[in-house]
PDB file of C-alpha atoms in Angstrom:
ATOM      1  CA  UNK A   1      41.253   1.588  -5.208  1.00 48.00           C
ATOM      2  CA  UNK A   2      38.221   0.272  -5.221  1.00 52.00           C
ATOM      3  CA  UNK A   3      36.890  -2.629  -3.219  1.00 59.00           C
ATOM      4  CA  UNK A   4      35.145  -5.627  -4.291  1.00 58.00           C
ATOM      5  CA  UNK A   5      34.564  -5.344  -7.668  1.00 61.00           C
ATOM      6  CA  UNK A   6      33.108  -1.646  -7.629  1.00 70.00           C
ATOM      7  CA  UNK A   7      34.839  -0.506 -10.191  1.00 70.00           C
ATOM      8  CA  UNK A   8      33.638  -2.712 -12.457  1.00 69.00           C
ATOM      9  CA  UNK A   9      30.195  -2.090 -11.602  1.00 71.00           C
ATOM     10  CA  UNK A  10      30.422   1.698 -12.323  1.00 76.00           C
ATOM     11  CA  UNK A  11      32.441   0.885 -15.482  1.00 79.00           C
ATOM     12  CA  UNK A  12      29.415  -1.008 -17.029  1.00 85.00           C
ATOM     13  CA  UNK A  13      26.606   1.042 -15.190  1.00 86.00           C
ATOM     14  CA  UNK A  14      25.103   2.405 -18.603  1.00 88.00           C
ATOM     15  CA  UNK A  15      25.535  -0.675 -20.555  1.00 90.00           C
ATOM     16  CA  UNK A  16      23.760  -2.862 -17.502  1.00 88.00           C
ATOM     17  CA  UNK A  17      20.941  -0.568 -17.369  1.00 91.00           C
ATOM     18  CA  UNK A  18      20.727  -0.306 -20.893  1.00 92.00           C
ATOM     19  CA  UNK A  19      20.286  -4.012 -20.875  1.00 94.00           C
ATOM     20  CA  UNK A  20      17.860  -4.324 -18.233  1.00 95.00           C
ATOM     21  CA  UNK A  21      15.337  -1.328 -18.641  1.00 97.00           C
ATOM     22  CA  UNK A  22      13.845  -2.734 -21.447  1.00 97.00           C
ATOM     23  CA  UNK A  23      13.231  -6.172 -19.668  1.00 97.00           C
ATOM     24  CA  UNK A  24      11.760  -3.811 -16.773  1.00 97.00           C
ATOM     25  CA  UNK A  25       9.342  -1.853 -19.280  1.00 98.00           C
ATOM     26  CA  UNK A  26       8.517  -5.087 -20.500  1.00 98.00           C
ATOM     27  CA  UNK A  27       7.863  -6.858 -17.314  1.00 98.00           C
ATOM     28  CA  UNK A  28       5.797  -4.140 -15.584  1.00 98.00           C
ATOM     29  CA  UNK A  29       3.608  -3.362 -18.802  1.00 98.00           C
ATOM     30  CA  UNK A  30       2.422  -6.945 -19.375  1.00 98.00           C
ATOM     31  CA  UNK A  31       2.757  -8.443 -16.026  1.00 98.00           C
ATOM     32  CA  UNK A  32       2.265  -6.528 -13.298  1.00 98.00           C
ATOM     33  CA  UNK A  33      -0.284  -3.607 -14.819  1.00 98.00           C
ATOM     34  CA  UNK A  34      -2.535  -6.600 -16.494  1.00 98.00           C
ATOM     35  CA  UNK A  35      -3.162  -7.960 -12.972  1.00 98.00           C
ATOM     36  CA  UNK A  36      -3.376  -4.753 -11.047  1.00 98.00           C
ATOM     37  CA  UNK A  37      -6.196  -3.599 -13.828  1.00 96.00           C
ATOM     38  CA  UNK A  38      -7.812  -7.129 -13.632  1.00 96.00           C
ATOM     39  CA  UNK A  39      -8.086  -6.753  -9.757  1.00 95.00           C
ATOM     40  CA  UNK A  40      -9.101  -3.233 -10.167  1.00 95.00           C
ATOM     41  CA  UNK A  41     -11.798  -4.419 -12.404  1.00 93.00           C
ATOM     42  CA  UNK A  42     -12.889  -7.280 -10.112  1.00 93.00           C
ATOM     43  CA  UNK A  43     -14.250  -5.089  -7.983  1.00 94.00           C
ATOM     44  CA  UNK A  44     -17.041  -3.547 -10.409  1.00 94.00           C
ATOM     45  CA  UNK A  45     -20.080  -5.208 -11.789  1.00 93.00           C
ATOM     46  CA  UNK A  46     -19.278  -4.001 -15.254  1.00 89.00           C
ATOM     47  CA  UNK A  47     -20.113  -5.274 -18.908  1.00 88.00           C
ATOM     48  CA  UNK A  48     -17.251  -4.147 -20.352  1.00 85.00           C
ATOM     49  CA  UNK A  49     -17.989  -1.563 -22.957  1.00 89.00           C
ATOM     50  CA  UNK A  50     -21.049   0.155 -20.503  1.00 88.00           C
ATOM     51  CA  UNK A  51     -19.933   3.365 -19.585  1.00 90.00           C
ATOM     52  CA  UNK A  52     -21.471   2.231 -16.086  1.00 92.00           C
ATOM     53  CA  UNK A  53     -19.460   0.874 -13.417  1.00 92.00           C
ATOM     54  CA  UNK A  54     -21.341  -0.005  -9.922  1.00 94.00           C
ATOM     55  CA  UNK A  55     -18.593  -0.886  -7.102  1.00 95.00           C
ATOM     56  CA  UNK A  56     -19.675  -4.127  -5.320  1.00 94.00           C
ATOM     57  CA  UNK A  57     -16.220  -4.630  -3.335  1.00 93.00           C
ATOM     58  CA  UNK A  58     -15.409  -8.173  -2.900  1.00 94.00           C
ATOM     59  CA  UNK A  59     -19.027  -9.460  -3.682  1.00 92.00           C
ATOM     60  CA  UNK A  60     -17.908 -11.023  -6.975  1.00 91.00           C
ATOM     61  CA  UNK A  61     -15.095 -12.839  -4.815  1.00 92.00           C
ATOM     62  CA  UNK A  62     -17.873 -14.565  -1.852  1.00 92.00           C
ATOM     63  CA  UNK A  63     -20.063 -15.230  -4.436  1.00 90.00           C
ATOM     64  CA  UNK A  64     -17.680 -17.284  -5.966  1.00 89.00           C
ATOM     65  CA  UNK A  65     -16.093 -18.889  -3.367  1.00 89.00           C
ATOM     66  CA  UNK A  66     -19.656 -19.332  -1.044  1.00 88.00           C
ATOM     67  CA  UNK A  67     -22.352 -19.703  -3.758  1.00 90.00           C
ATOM     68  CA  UNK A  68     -21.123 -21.022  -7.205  1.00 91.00           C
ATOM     69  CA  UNK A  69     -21.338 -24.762  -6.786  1.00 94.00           C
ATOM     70  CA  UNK A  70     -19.147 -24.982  -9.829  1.00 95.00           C
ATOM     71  CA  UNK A  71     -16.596 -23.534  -8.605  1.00 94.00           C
ATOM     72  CA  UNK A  72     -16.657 -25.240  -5.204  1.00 94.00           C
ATOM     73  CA  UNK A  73     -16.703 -29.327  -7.117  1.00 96.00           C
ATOM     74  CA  UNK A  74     -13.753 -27.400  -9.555  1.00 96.00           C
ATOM     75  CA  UNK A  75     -11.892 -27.268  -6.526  1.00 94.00           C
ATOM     76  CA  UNK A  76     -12.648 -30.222  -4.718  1.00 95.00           C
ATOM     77  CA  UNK A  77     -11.474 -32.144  -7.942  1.00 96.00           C
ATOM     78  CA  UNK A  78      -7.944 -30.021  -8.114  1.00 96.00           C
ATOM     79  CA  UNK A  79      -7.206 -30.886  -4.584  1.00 95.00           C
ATOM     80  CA  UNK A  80      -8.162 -34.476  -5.666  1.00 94.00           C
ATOM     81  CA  UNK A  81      -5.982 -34.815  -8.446  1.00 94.00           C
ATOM     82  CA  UNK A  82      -2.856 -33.177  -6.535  1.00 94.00           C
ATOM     83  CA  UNK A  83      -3.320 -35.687  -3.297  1.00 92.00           C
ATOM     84  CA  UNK A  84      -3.603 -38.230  -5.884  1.00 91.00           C
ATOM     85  CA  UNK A  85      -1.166 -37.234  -8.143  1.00 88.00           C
ATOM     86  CA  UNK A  86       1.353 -36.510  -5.360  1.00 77.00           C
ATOM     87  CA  UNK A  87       0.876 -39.801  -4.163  1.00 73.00           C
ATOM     88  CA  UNK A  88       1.496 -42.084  -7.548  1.00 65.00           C
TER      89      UNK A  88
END
């Protein structure tokens, strides 16, 4: 005899991964290889349909955060309006 509920688990072991490899195909195609390729891609200076793709590293990433004064004010106003937000 089986213990804690075992048996039941092997009984329905087809029909439960059945049910859930689909969500799994699903999940890894349009969730996690988007942002592994996006990464992957942030680390090129690349215009997209060049066949040319010079590595920089994480360049494009301390440029951003360092330099762009955009980008710096963009998130001096976020933490604003969650302090203030929070607060209210």
């Amino acid at each position: 005899m089986d213990i804690g509920g075992s048996m039941y688990v092997n009984r329905y072991r087809g029909f439960i991964l059945a049910t859930l490899l689909p969500v799994f195909v699903f999940y890894v195609s349009f969730i996690i290889v988007p942002i592994g390729m996006s990464f992957f891609y942030s680390l090129f200076d690349w215009a997209g349909f060049a066949p040319e793709m010079d590595f920089v590293g994480l360049s494009n990433y301390s440029s951003l955060l360092f330099k762009d004064e955009i980008f710096l004010k963009s998130v001096v106003n976020s933490l604003k309006y969650v302090l203030y937000g929070g607060v209210l």
